[in-house]
Short mmCIF file of C-alpha atoms and ligand atoms in Angstrom, two decimals:
data_model
loop_
_atom_site.label_atom_id
_atom_site.label_comp_id
_atom_site.label_asym_id
_atom_site.label_seq_id
_atom_site.Cartn_x
_atom_site.Cartn_y
_atom_site.Cartn_z
CA MET D 1 -3.32 14.08 32.12
CA ALA D 2 -0.45 11.65 32.37
CA LEU D 3 2.73 11.26 30.47
CA ALA D 4 2.27 8.21 28.32
CA PHE D 5 5.99 7.65 28.38
CA SER D 6 6.13 7.06 32.08
CA SER D 7 2.81 5.35 32.60
CA SER D 8 3.15 2.03 30.86
CA PRO D 9 4.53 -0.89 32.87
CA ALA D 10 6.07 -2.20 29.68
CA ILE D 11 8.03 0.97 29.25
CA HIS D 12 9.33 0.75 32.79
CA GLY D 13 10.70 -2.60 31.82
CA SER D 14 12.71 -1.02 29.04
CA LEU D 15 14.07 2.10 30.63
CA SER D 16 15.58 1.81 34.01
CA SER D 17 15.91 5.40 35.14
CA SER D 18 14.26 8.74 34.72
CA HIS D 19 17.59 9.98 33.40
CA GLU D 20 17.42 7.51 30.53
CA GLN D 21 13.81 8.43 29.90
CA SER D 22 14.54 12.10 29.63
CA LYS D 23 17.53 11.34 27.41
CA VAL D 24 15.39 9.39 24.96
CA GLY D 25 12.60 11.93 25.21
CA SER D 26 14.92 14.76 24.33
CA GLN D 27 16.41 12.83 21.42
CA PHE D 28 13.04 12.57 19.77
CA GLY D 29 11.35 15.55 21.35
CA SER D 30 8.35 13.34 21.16
CA PHE D 31 6.96 11.86 24.31
CA GLN D 32 4.37 14.42 25.14
CA HIS D 33 1.07 14.37 26.96
CA LEU D 34 -1.54 12.34 25.18
CA ASP D 35 -5.19 13.26 25.11
CA ARG D 36 -6.20 10.36 27.27
CA PRO D 37 -6.56 10.37 31.03
CA HIS D 38 -4.15 7.50 31.62
CA ILE D 39 -2.55 5.03 29.34
CA LEU D 40 -3.04 2.15 31.77
CA SER D 41 -6.79 2.61 31.73
CA ALA D 42 -6.67 2.42 27.95
CA SER D 43 -4.79 -0.85 28.25
CA LEU D 44 -7.38 -2.24 30.65
CA ASN D 45 -10.05 -1.66 28.04
CA VAL D 46 -8.38 -4.03 25.68
CA SER D 47 -10.60 -6.98 26.52
CA ARG D 48 -13.58 -4.97 25.36
CA ARG D 49 -11.95 -4.44 22.00
CA ARG D 50 -11.69 -7.13 19.34
CA SER D 51 -8.03 -7.67 19.95
CA ALA D 52 -5.47 -9.15 22.25
CA ALA D 53 -3.22 -6.67 24.01
CA VAL D 54 0.45 -6.49 23.26
CA LYS D 55 2.54 -8.26 25.87
CA PRO D 56 5.06 -6.29 27.86
CA LEU D 57 8.64 -6.45 26.70
CA ASN D 58 9.91 -7.84 29.97
CA ALA D 59 7.75 -10.97 29.95
CA ALA D 60 9.87 -14.10 30.10
CA GLU D 61 9.66 -16.34 27.03
CA PRO D 62 6.78 -14.41 25.50
CA LYS D 63 4.25 -16.48 23.64
CA ARG D 64 2.47 -15.13 20.61
CA ASN D 65 -0.92 -13.72 21.37
CA LYS D 66 -3.90 -14.76 19.39
CA SER D 67 -4.07 -12.06 16.76
CA ILE D 68 -7.14 -9.96 16.25
CA VAL D 69 -7.46 -12.03 13.13
CA PRO D 70 -5.77 -15.40 13.18
CA SER D 71 -4.66 -15.62 9.55
CA ALA D 72 -3.75 -13.36 6.70
CA ALA D 73 -6.84 -14.32 4.77
CA THR D 74 -9.14 -12.77 7.33
CA ILE D 75 -7.65 -9.34 6.84
CA VAL D 76 -9.71 -9.28 3.65
CA ALA D 77 -13.01 -9.48 5.45
CA PRO D 78 -12.97 -8.24 9.02
CA GLU D 79 -16.10 -7.19 10.84
CA VAL D 80 -17.64 -4.17 9.25
CA GLY D 81 -18.33 -1.60 11.91
CA ASP D 82 -19.86 1.85 11.71
CA LYS D 83 -18.22 4.28 9.38
CA VAL D 84 -15.53 6.43 10.93
CA GLU D 85 -16.45 10.08 11.36
CA GLU D 86 -15.58 12.26 8.39
CA GLU D 87 -12.53 14.41 8.82
CA ASP D 88 -10.66 17.03 6.84
CA TYR D 89 -7.32 15.20 6.58
CA GLU D 90 -5.44 18.06 4.97
CA LYS D 91 -6.35 20.19 7.96
CA LEU D 92 -5.51 17.38 10.38
CA ALA D 93 -2.12 16.86 8.68
CA LYS D 94 -1.32 20.53 9.23
CA GLU D 95 -2.40 20.30 12.88
CA LEU D 96 -0.21 17.23 13.40
CA GLU D 97 2.78 18.48 11.41
CA ASN D 98 4.77 19.11 14.60
CA ALA D 99 3.32 16.24 16.62
CA SER D 100 5.54 13.39 17.72
CA PRO D 101 5.30 9.95 16.05
CA LEU D 102 3.83 8.65 19.32
CA GLU D 103 1.05 11.23 19.29
CA ILE D 104 0.30 10.56 15.63
CA MET D 105 0.26 6.81 16.20
CA ASP D 106 -2.03 7.23 19.19
CA LYS D 107 -4.42 9.40 17.22
CA ALA D 108 -4.51 6.90 14.35
CA LEU D 109 -5.14 3.86 16.55
CA ALA D 110 -7.72 5.69 18.66
CA LYS D 111 -9.64 6.83 15.61
CA PHE D 112 -9.69 3.60 13.61
CA GLY D 113 -9.46 0.79 16.18
CA ASN D 114 -9.62 -2.59 14.49
CA ASP D 115 -9.98 -1.06 11.03
CA ILE D 116 -6.37 0.12 10.87
CA ALA D 117 -3.15 -1.89 10.55
CA ILE D 118 0.57 -1.21 10.44
CA ALA D 119 2.33 -2.17 7.20
CA PHE D 120 5.59 -3.77 8.28
CA SER D 121 8.34 -4.43 5.74
CA GLY D 122 10.78 -6.23 8.00
CA ALA D 123 13.19 -3.29 8.24
CA GLU D 124 13.54 -0.25 10.48
CA ASP D 125 9.80 0.35 10.28
CA VAL D 126 9.73 -1.97 13.30
CA ALA D 127 9.80 1.45 15.00
CA LEU D 128 6.10 1.73 14.14
CA ILE D 129 5.36 -1.41 16.12
CA GLU D 130 7.30 -0.02 19.05
CA TYR D 131 5.38 3.26 18.90
CA ALA D 132 2.11 1.33 18.73
CA ARG D 133 3.13 -0.67 21.78
CA LEU D 134 3.94 2.51 23.64
CA THR D 135 0.42 3.84 23.10
CA GLY D 136 -0.93 0.92 25.12
CA ARG D 137 -3.65 0.39 22.55
CA PRO D 138 -4.27 -2.86 20.65
CA PHE D 139 -2.95 -2.83 17.11
CA ARG D 140 -2.68 -4.97 13.99
CA VAL D 141 0.37 -5.58 11.83
CA PHE D 142 0.50 -6.98 8.31
CA SER D 143 3.37 -7.81 5.96
CA LEU D 144 3.67 -8.70 2.32
CA ASP D 145 5.53 -11.96 1.82
CA THR D 146 6.64 -11.66 -1.80
CA GLY D 147 8.36 -15.05 -1.76
CA ARG D 148 11.64 -13.28 -2.62
CA LEU D 149 12.69 -11.94 0.78
CA ASN D 150 16.07 -12.60 2.38
CA PRO D 151 16.25 -15.43 4.94
CA GLU D 152 17.27 -12.80 7.49
CA THR D 153 13.97 -10.99 6.94
CA TYR D 154 11.91 -14.12 7.54
CA LYS D 155 13.86 -14.75 10.74
CA PHE D 156 13.28 -11.14 11.74
CA PHE D 157 9.51 -11.50 11.25
CA ASP D 158 9.60 -14.41 13.66
CA THR D 159 11.71 -12.46 16.15
CA VAL D 160 9.30 -9.53 16.04
CA GLU D 161 6.30 -11.79 16.56
CA ARG D 162 7.93 -13.33 19.62
CA HIS D 163 9.26 -10.05 20.99
CA TYR D 164 5.87 -8.33 20.88
CA GLY D 165 3.71 -11.41 21.34
CA ILE D 166 1.79 -10.71 18.14
CA HIS D 167 0.83 -12.53 14.98
CA ILE D 168 1.77 -10.67 11.83
CA GLU D 169 -0.97 -10.98 9.21
CA TYR D 170 0.99 -12.08 6.12
CA MET D 171 -0.35 -11.41 2.66
CA PHE D 172 0.83 -13.61 -0.21
CA PRO D 173 0.75 -13.07 -3.97
CA ASP D 174 -1.71 -14.97 -6.11
CA ALA D 175 -0.02 -18.26 -7.05
CA VAL D 176 -1.50 -18.33 -10.56
CA GLU D 177 -0.25 -14.81 -11.30
CA VAL D 178 3.26 -15.55 -10.03
CA GLN D 179 3.31 -18.77 -12.02
CA ALA D 180 2.27 -16.99 -15.23
CA LEU D 181 4.88 -14.28 -14.76
CA VAL D 182 7.74 -16.64 -13.98
CA ARG D 183 6.83 -19.16 -16.68
CA SER D 184 6.61 -16.50 -19.36
CA LYS D 185 9.47 -14.21 -18.35
CA GLY D 186 11.70 -16.10 -15.95
CA LEU D 187 12.72 -15.41 -12.38
CA PHE D 188 14.64 -12.19 -12.99
CA SER D 189 12.61 -10.30 -15.61
CA PHE D 190 12.81 -7.14 -13.49
CA TYR D 191 16.46 -6.68 -14.45
CA GLU D 192 15.41 -6.60 -18.11
CA ASP D 193 12.20 -4.63 -18.21
CA GLY D 194 11.87 -2.90 -14.86
CA HIS D 195 10.55 -3.93 -11.47
CA GLN D 196 6.99 -2.66 -11.87
CA GLU D 197 5.44 -5.83 -13.28
CA CYS D 198 6.91 -8.17 -10.70
CA CYS D 199 6.15 -5.71 -7.89
CA ARG D 200 2.60 -5.44 -9.09
CA VAL D 201 2.09 -9.21 -8.87
CA ARG D 202 4.06 -9.84 -5.69
CA LYS D 203 3.36 -6.67 -3.74
CA VAL D 204 0.77 -4.27 -5.08
CA ARG D 205 -2.08 -6.69 -5.66
CA PRO D 206 -1.66 -8.45 -2.30
CA LEU D 207 -1.47 -5.01 -0.69
CA ARG D 208 -4.64 -3.96 -2.47
CA ARG D 209 -6.41 -7.04 -1.11
CA ALA D 210 -5.21 -6.26 2.40
CA LEU D 211 -6.27 -2.63 2.22
CA LYS D 212 -9.74 -3.54 0.97
CA GLY D 213 -10.31 -4.98 4.44
CA LEU D 214 -9.27 -1.79 6.25
CA ARG D 215 -10.25 1.83 6.59
CA ALA D 216 -6.75 3.10 7.33
CA TRP D 217 -3.15 1.94 7.27
CA ILE D 218 0.08 3.05 8.88
CA THR D 219 3.33 3.24 6.95
CA GLY D 220 6.97 3.94 7.78
CA GLN D 221 7.44 6.41 4.92
CA ARG D 222 9.81 9.26 5.69
CA LYS D 223 10.52 12.42 3.76
CA ASP D 224 14.26 11.77 3.80
CA GLN D 225 13.97 8.31 2.24
CA SER D 226 13.69 9.14 -1.44
CA PRO D 227 14.70 12.39 -3.06
CA GLY D 228 12.37 11.94 -5.99
CA THR D 229 9.23 10.50 -4.46
CA ARG D 230 8.88 11.01 -0.73
CA SER D 231 9.91 14.60 -0.07
CA GLU D 232 6.32 15.76 0.43
CA VAL D 233 4.85 12.88 2.43
CA PRO D 234 2.30 14.28 4.94
CA VAL D 235 1.77 12.69 8.37
CA VAL D 236 -1.76 11.76 7.37
CA GLN D 237 -3.63 11.85 4.06
CA VAL D 238 -6.53 10.35 2.21
CA ASP D 239 -4.83 7.56 0.32
CA PRO D 240 -4.39 8.82 -3.23
CA ALA D 241 -4.12 5.39 -4.84
CA PHE D 242 -5.84 2.60 -2.92
CA GLU D 243 -9.37 1.81 -1.79
CA GLY D 244 -10.49 0.79 1.67
CA LEU D 245 -13.35 -1.23 3.09
CA ASP D 246 -16.10 1.15 2.03
CA GLY D 247 -14.95 1.17 -1.60
CA GLY D 248 -13.95 3.93 -3.96
CA LEU D 249 -11.09 6.37 -3.87
CA GLY D 250 -11.24 8.38 -0.68
CA SER D 251 -12.29 5.37 1.39
CA LEU D 252 -8.85 4.78 2.88
CA VAL D 253 -6.68 6.94 5.12
CA LYS D 254 -2.91 6.62 5.16
CA TRP D 255 -0.96 7.56 8.28
CA ASN D 256 2.78 8.25 8.10
CA PRO D 257 3.74 8.90 11.73
CA VAL D 258 7.49 9.10 11.04
CA ALA D 259 7.21 11.26 7.90
CA ASN D 260 9.19 14.06 9.54
CA VAL D 261 11.73 11.93 11.39
CA ASP D 262 15.30 11.51 10.13
CA GLY D 263 16.64 8.01 9.57
CA LYS D 264 19.32 8.55 12.22
CA ASP D 265 16.67 9.47 14.81
CA ILE D 266 14.75 6.30 14.01
CA TRP D 267 17.93 4.38 14.75
CA ASN D 268 18.51 6.27 18.01
CA PHE D 269 14.97 5.38 18.99
CA LEU D 270 15.37 1.67 18.13
CA ARG D 271 18.59 1.46 20.12
CA ALA D 272 17.21 3.36 23.09
CA MET D 273 14.15 1.15 23.27
CA ASN D 274 16.17 -2.03 22.75
CA VAL D 275 14.06 -3.03 19.75
CA PRO D 276 15.21 -6.07 17.71
CA VAL D 277 16.39 -5.24 14.20
CA ASN D 278 16.94 -7.13 10.96
CA LEU D 279 20.43 -8.67 10.86
CA LEU D 280 20.86 -7.35 7.32
CA HIS D 281 21.35 -3.85 8.73
CA SER D 282 24.64 -4.96 10.27
CA GLN D 283 25.77 -6.03 6.77
CA GLY D 284 25.29 -2.56 5.29
CA TYR D 285 21.68 -2.79 4.20
CA VAL D 286 19.59 0.27 5.03
CA SER D 287 16.38 0.05 3.02
CA ILE D 288 15.33 -3.61 2.84
CA GLY D 289 13.07 -5.20 0.27
CA CYS D 290 13.29 -8.36 -1.80
CA GLU D 291 16.62 -10.19 -1.98
CA PRO D 292 17.29 -9.74 -5.73
CA CYS D 293 16.37 -6.04 -5.65
CA THR D 294 18.15 -4.89 -2.51
CA ARG D 295 21.85 -4.45 -1.83
CA PRO D 296 23.97 -2.87 0.87
CA VAL D 297 25.01 0.76 0.47
CA LEU D 298 28.30 2.39 1.33
CA PRO D 299 28.57 5.02 4.07
CA GLY D 300 27.37 8.30 2.59
CA GLN D 301 25.36 6.67 -0.19
CA HIS D 302 21.62 7.37 -0.13
CA GLU D 303 19.61 4.42 1.18
CA ARG D 304 17.45 4.23 -1.96
CA GLU D 305 20.60 3.56 -3.98
CA GLY D 306 20.39 0.08 -2.52
CA ARG D 307 17.03 -0.55 -4.21
CA TRP D 308 16.48 -1.22 -7.95
CA TRP D 309 19.91 0.32 -8.58
CA TRP D 310 19.63 -0.35 -12.30
CA GLU D 311 16.72 2.12 -12.63
CA ASP D 312 16.22 5.88 -12.58
CA ALA D 313 16.32 7.28 -9.00
CA LYS D 314 13.17 9.33 -9.48
CA ALA D 315 10.94 6.34 -10.15
CA LYS D 316 12.00 4.16 -7.22
CA GLU D 317 8.62 3.17 -5.82
CA CYS D 318 7.42 -0.42 -5.92
CA GLY D 319 3.81 0.69 -6.29
CA LEU D 320 2.96 0.41 -2.59
CA HIS D 321 3.19 4.18 -2.34
CA LYS D 322 2.49 5.02 -5.93
CA GLY D 323 0.45 8.05 -4.92
CA ASN D 324 3.85 9.63 -4.24
CA LEU D 325 4.70 9.55 -7.92
CA LYS D 326 3.71 12.77 -9.56
CA GLN D 327 2.21 12.81 -13.01
CA ASP D 328 5.27 14.43 -14.58
CA THR D 329 7.49 11.80 -13.01
CA LEU D 330 5.18 9.07 -14.06
CA ASN D 331 4.25 9.89 -17.56
CA GLY D 332 7.21 11.45 -19.39
CA ASN D 333 5.40 12.13 -22.71
CA GLY D 334 2.30 10.45 -21.36
CA ASN D 335 3.68 6.97 -21.68
CA GLY D 336 5.19 6.07 -18.35
CA ALA D 337 8.25 6.65 -16.21
CA VAL D 338 11.44 6.52 -18.20
CA HIS D 339 14.49 4.39 -17.40
CA ALA D 340 18.02 5.60 -17.74
CA ASN D 341 18.13 3.48 -20.88
CA GLY D 342 15.00 5.09 -22.30
CA SER D 343 12.56 2.22 -21.79
CA THR D 344 9.37 2.70 -19.78
CA THR D 345 8.98 1.43 -16.22
CA VAL D 346 5.21 1.57 -15.86
CA ALA D 347 4.05 -1.81 -17.08
CA ASP D 348 0.64 -2.47 -18.51
CA ILE D 349 -2.38 -3.04 -16.30
CA PHE D 350 -5.64 -5.02 -16.51
CA ASP D 351 -3.42 -7.83 -17.71
CA THR D 352 -5.43 -11.07 -17.42
CA LYS D 353 -6.79 -13.64 -19.81
CA ASN D 354 -10.35 -12.47 -19.16
CA ILE D 355 -9.71 -8.96 -20.47
CA VAL D 356 -9.27 -8.53 -24.22
CA SER D 357 -6.68 -5.95 -25.22
CA LEU D 358 -8.10 -3.96 -28.13
CA SER D 359 -5.88 -2.34 -30.75
CA ARG D 360 -6.95 0.82 -32.57
CA PRO D 361 -8.44 -1.17 -35.52
CA GLY D 362 -10.14 -3.46 -32.99
CA ILE D 363 -11.99 -0.69 -31.22
CA GLU D 364 -12.76 1.07 -34.54
CA ASN D 365 -14.44 -2.15 -35.71
CA LEU D 366 -16.38 -2.36 -32.49
CA LEU D 367 -17.57 1.21 -33.02
CA LYS D 368 -18.73 0.50 -36.57
CA LEU D 369 -20.77 -2.62 -35.84
CA ASP D 370 -24.46 -2.05 -35.18
CA ASP D 371 -25.24 -5.71 -34.67
CA ARG D 372 -22.63 -7.19 -32.39
CA ARG D 373 -22.78 -10.84 -31.43
CA GLU D 374 -22.37 -9.91 -27.80
CA PRO D 375 -22.20 -6.73 -25.72
CA TRP D 376 -18.77 -5.34 -24.75
CA LEU D 377 -17.53 -3.47 -21.73
CA VAL D 378 -14.37 -1.48 -22.47
CA VAL D 379 -12.17 0.59 -20.20
CA LEU D 380 -10.19 3.44 -21.80
CA TYR D 381 -7.10 3.71 -19.67
CA ALA D 382 -3.51 4.80 -19.23
CA PRO D 383 -1.26 2.47 -17.20
CA TRP D 384 0.42 5.37 -15.38
CA CYS D 385 -2.91 6.84 -14.22
CA GLN D 386 -3.39 6.27 -10.48
CA PHE D 387 -7.17 6.12 -10.83
CA CYS D 388 -6.83 3.36 -13.45
CA GLN D 389 -4.41 1.51 -11.18
CA ALA D 390 -6.80 1.90 -8.27
CA MET D 391 -9.67 0.27 -10.19
CA GLU D 392 -7.55 -2.57 -11.56
CA GLY D 393 -8.62 -5.00 -8.83
CA SER D 394 -12.34 -4.38 -9.36
CA TYR D 395 -12.12 -4.54 -13.13
CA VAL D 396 -10.14 -7.78 -13.07
CA GLU D 397 -12.63 -9.27 -10.63
CA LEU D 398 -15.54 -8.10 -12.78
CA ALA D 399 -13.95 -9.72 -15.84
CA GLU D 400 -13.64 -12.97 -13.93
CA LYS D 401 -17.29 -12.83 -12.94
CA LEU D 402 -18.40 -12.07 -16.48
CA ALA D 403 -16.24 -14.77 -18.11
CA GLY D 404 -18.53 -17.06 -20.09
CA SER D 405 -21.57 -14.86 -19.38
CA GLY D 406 -21.89 -13.53 -22.93
CA VAL D 407 -20.47 -10.10 -22.09
CA LYS D 408 -16.95 -9.41 -23.39
CA VAL D 409 -14.66 -7.35 -21.18
CA ALA D 410 -11.88 -5.36 -22.83
CA LYS D 411 -9.41 -2.52 -22.45
CA PHE D 412 -8.10 0.10 -24.84
CA ARG D 413 -4.99 2.09 -24.01
CA ALA D 414 -6.06 5.62 -24.85
CA ASP D 415 -3.13 7.84 -23.90
CA GLY D 416 -0.32 9.11 -26.12
CA ASP D 417 -1.10 8.95 -29.84
CA GLN D 418 -4.58 7.50 -29.21
CA LYS D 419 -5.78 10.26 -26.94
CA THR D 420 -7.18 12.63 -29.59
CA PHE D 421 -9.03 9.78 -31.31
CA ALA D 422 -10.42 8.57 -27.97
CA GLN D 423 -11.56 12.07 -26.99
CA LYS D 424 -13.28 12.59 -30.34
CA GLU D 425 -14.79 9.16 -30.97
CA LEU D 426 -15.00 7.46 -27.59
CA GLN D 427 -16.17 10.19 -25.21
CA LEU D 428 -12.87 10.12 -23.32
CA GLY D 429 -12.88 12.85 -20.70
CA SER D 430 -10.47 11.66 -18.07
CA PHE D 431 -8.91 8.32 -17.25
CA PRO D 432 -10.43 5.84 -16.74
CA THR D 433 -13.50 6.08 -18.98
CA ILE D 434 -15.69 2.98 -19.10
CA LEU D 435 -17.95 2.27 -22.09
CA PHE D 436 -20.65 -0.32 -22.65
CA PHE D 437 -21.25 -1.33 -26.27
CA PRO D 438 -24.75 -2.86 -26.37
CA LYS D 439 -25.54 -5.75 -28.67
CA ASN D 440 -27.85 -3.89 -31.01
CA SER D 441 -26.69 -0.30 -31.05
CA THR D 442 -23.70 1.49 -32.52
CA ARG D 443 -23.48 4.07 -29.80
CA PRO D 444 -21.49 3.12 -26.71
CA ILE D 445 -22.92 4.15 -23.33
CA LYS D 446 -20.56 5.84 -20.92
CA TYR D 447 -20.42 4.66 -17.30
CA PRO D 448 -21.67 7.71 -15.47
CA THR D 449 -20.22 7.59 -11.95
CA GLU D 450 -16.87 7.37 -10.17
CA ASN D 451 -17.93 4.35 -8.09
CA ARG D 452 -15.70 1.74 -9.60
CA ASP D 453 -16.27 -1.14 -7.21
CA VAL D 454 -17.32 -4.50 -8.62
CA ASP D 455 -20.95 -4.27 -7.49
CA SER D 456 -21.52 -0.87 -9.09
CA LEU D 457 -19.89 -1.93 -12.35
CA MET D 458 -21.89 -5.16 -12.38
CA ALA D 459 -25.13 -3.25 -11.79
CA PHE D 460 -24.30 -1.05 -14.79
CA VAL D 461 -23.65 -4.08 -17.01
CA ASN D 462 -26.78 -5.91 -15.84
CA ALA D 463 -28.94 -2.86 -16.48
CA LEU D 464 -27.82 -2.69 -20.10
CA ARG D 465 -27.04 -6.21 -21.30
FE1 SF4 L 1 9.82 -8.51 -7.65
FE2 SF4 L 1 12.04 -7.16 -6.96
FE3 SF4 L 1 9.59 -6.05 -6.73
FE4 SF4 L 1 10.39 -7.99 -5.08
S1 SF4 L 1 11.22 -5.91 -5.24
S2 SF4 L 1 8.39 -7.83 -6.04
S3 SF4 L 1 11.56 -9.33 -6.50
S4 SF4 L 1 10.66 -6.66 -8.63
#
């Protein structure tokens, strides 16, 4: 057994004396024995992995390593390896509740190898990259470039890449979706009708694409960050909202190594390890997101007060961690999170030209017809439902594939006032319910499984059309 903290040559480059090491160790109470014989031997194995190792901090003029994957696009389709062993993550979260961030990070990287990546926002979550470096294991980092970040954040991305000798795998929003949003609603629609729609286009969908190429991800969520949404974040969990490589809810694991760490301890750690930070922090910014939606906070103000300050504090998630939002926070009367001004913040979903939005009379007509011109596939949904949100990507993709094929794809919002009707007439049990209306039959056929990936849905349609 060796102390990981004292074994890495890179760490020696950062801390000059055992006194400093013990000082930092005691601040975080975290640098404990790892379950590996020696961290250096783990580092020497790097060439056998599919990744380049992280360069030591003390290298002069570090050059960026070739990333495990050279461009953001490849995060969507990495090599598919064997499935990771099944694990009871609730039990594991309890076991790791008192573990240090370094131990949690080590466990996550050891378990998932190339199928896990750190989500880096360009703020103090750079601590995750530092912890990953300290494990001596190879690691991947991705970021969402929304197109609306501060110049300081872009510069910081570059600094981090150079400092660690890594390539960040950037994910970008779909140009057509951004264009449609901005052309129809302008550049600042989020001030008028809430940030959810813009965040969905610029952040959530690119994130969903990134996560579909992974089996696990690592976030910088902390319990102390948001009073309304993050107070119960576990150190590891099955992701409650997004799908991973193997498809379906439950196919992605979310690690939150700093869930139990206070913001001030993160800062002590960054300073002690001489980690570069975003210049915006020195201007009073704490939590950092997009430029129009982030502002500095005053001493004593909560950091989340600097984000979407025009909205209700309890709903301050951009959708990246929407599993944090509880149903009662999300649905106030079953219709979505409520703004201070009474409007709803959860915008509609399945919103593309290939999906027809059915009104109540529309779906009643569809029910009555026994000789339709074409078959219809209809999802009964509620925009605040996390399972509906999780299948949005597959359903949108399915609609694209079926465009012009003779099968109509539609949606019917079945919560609120429509719920009783949908339960009685449309076999609604829980959200989402998917129905296929064949060409020559009045009775819709209910999609029978919870596999909501594109291939399964397509197989259902092809079997019945
Ligand atoms: Fe859009 Fe603001 Fe969300 Fe950025 S944070 S994606 S600008 S609403």
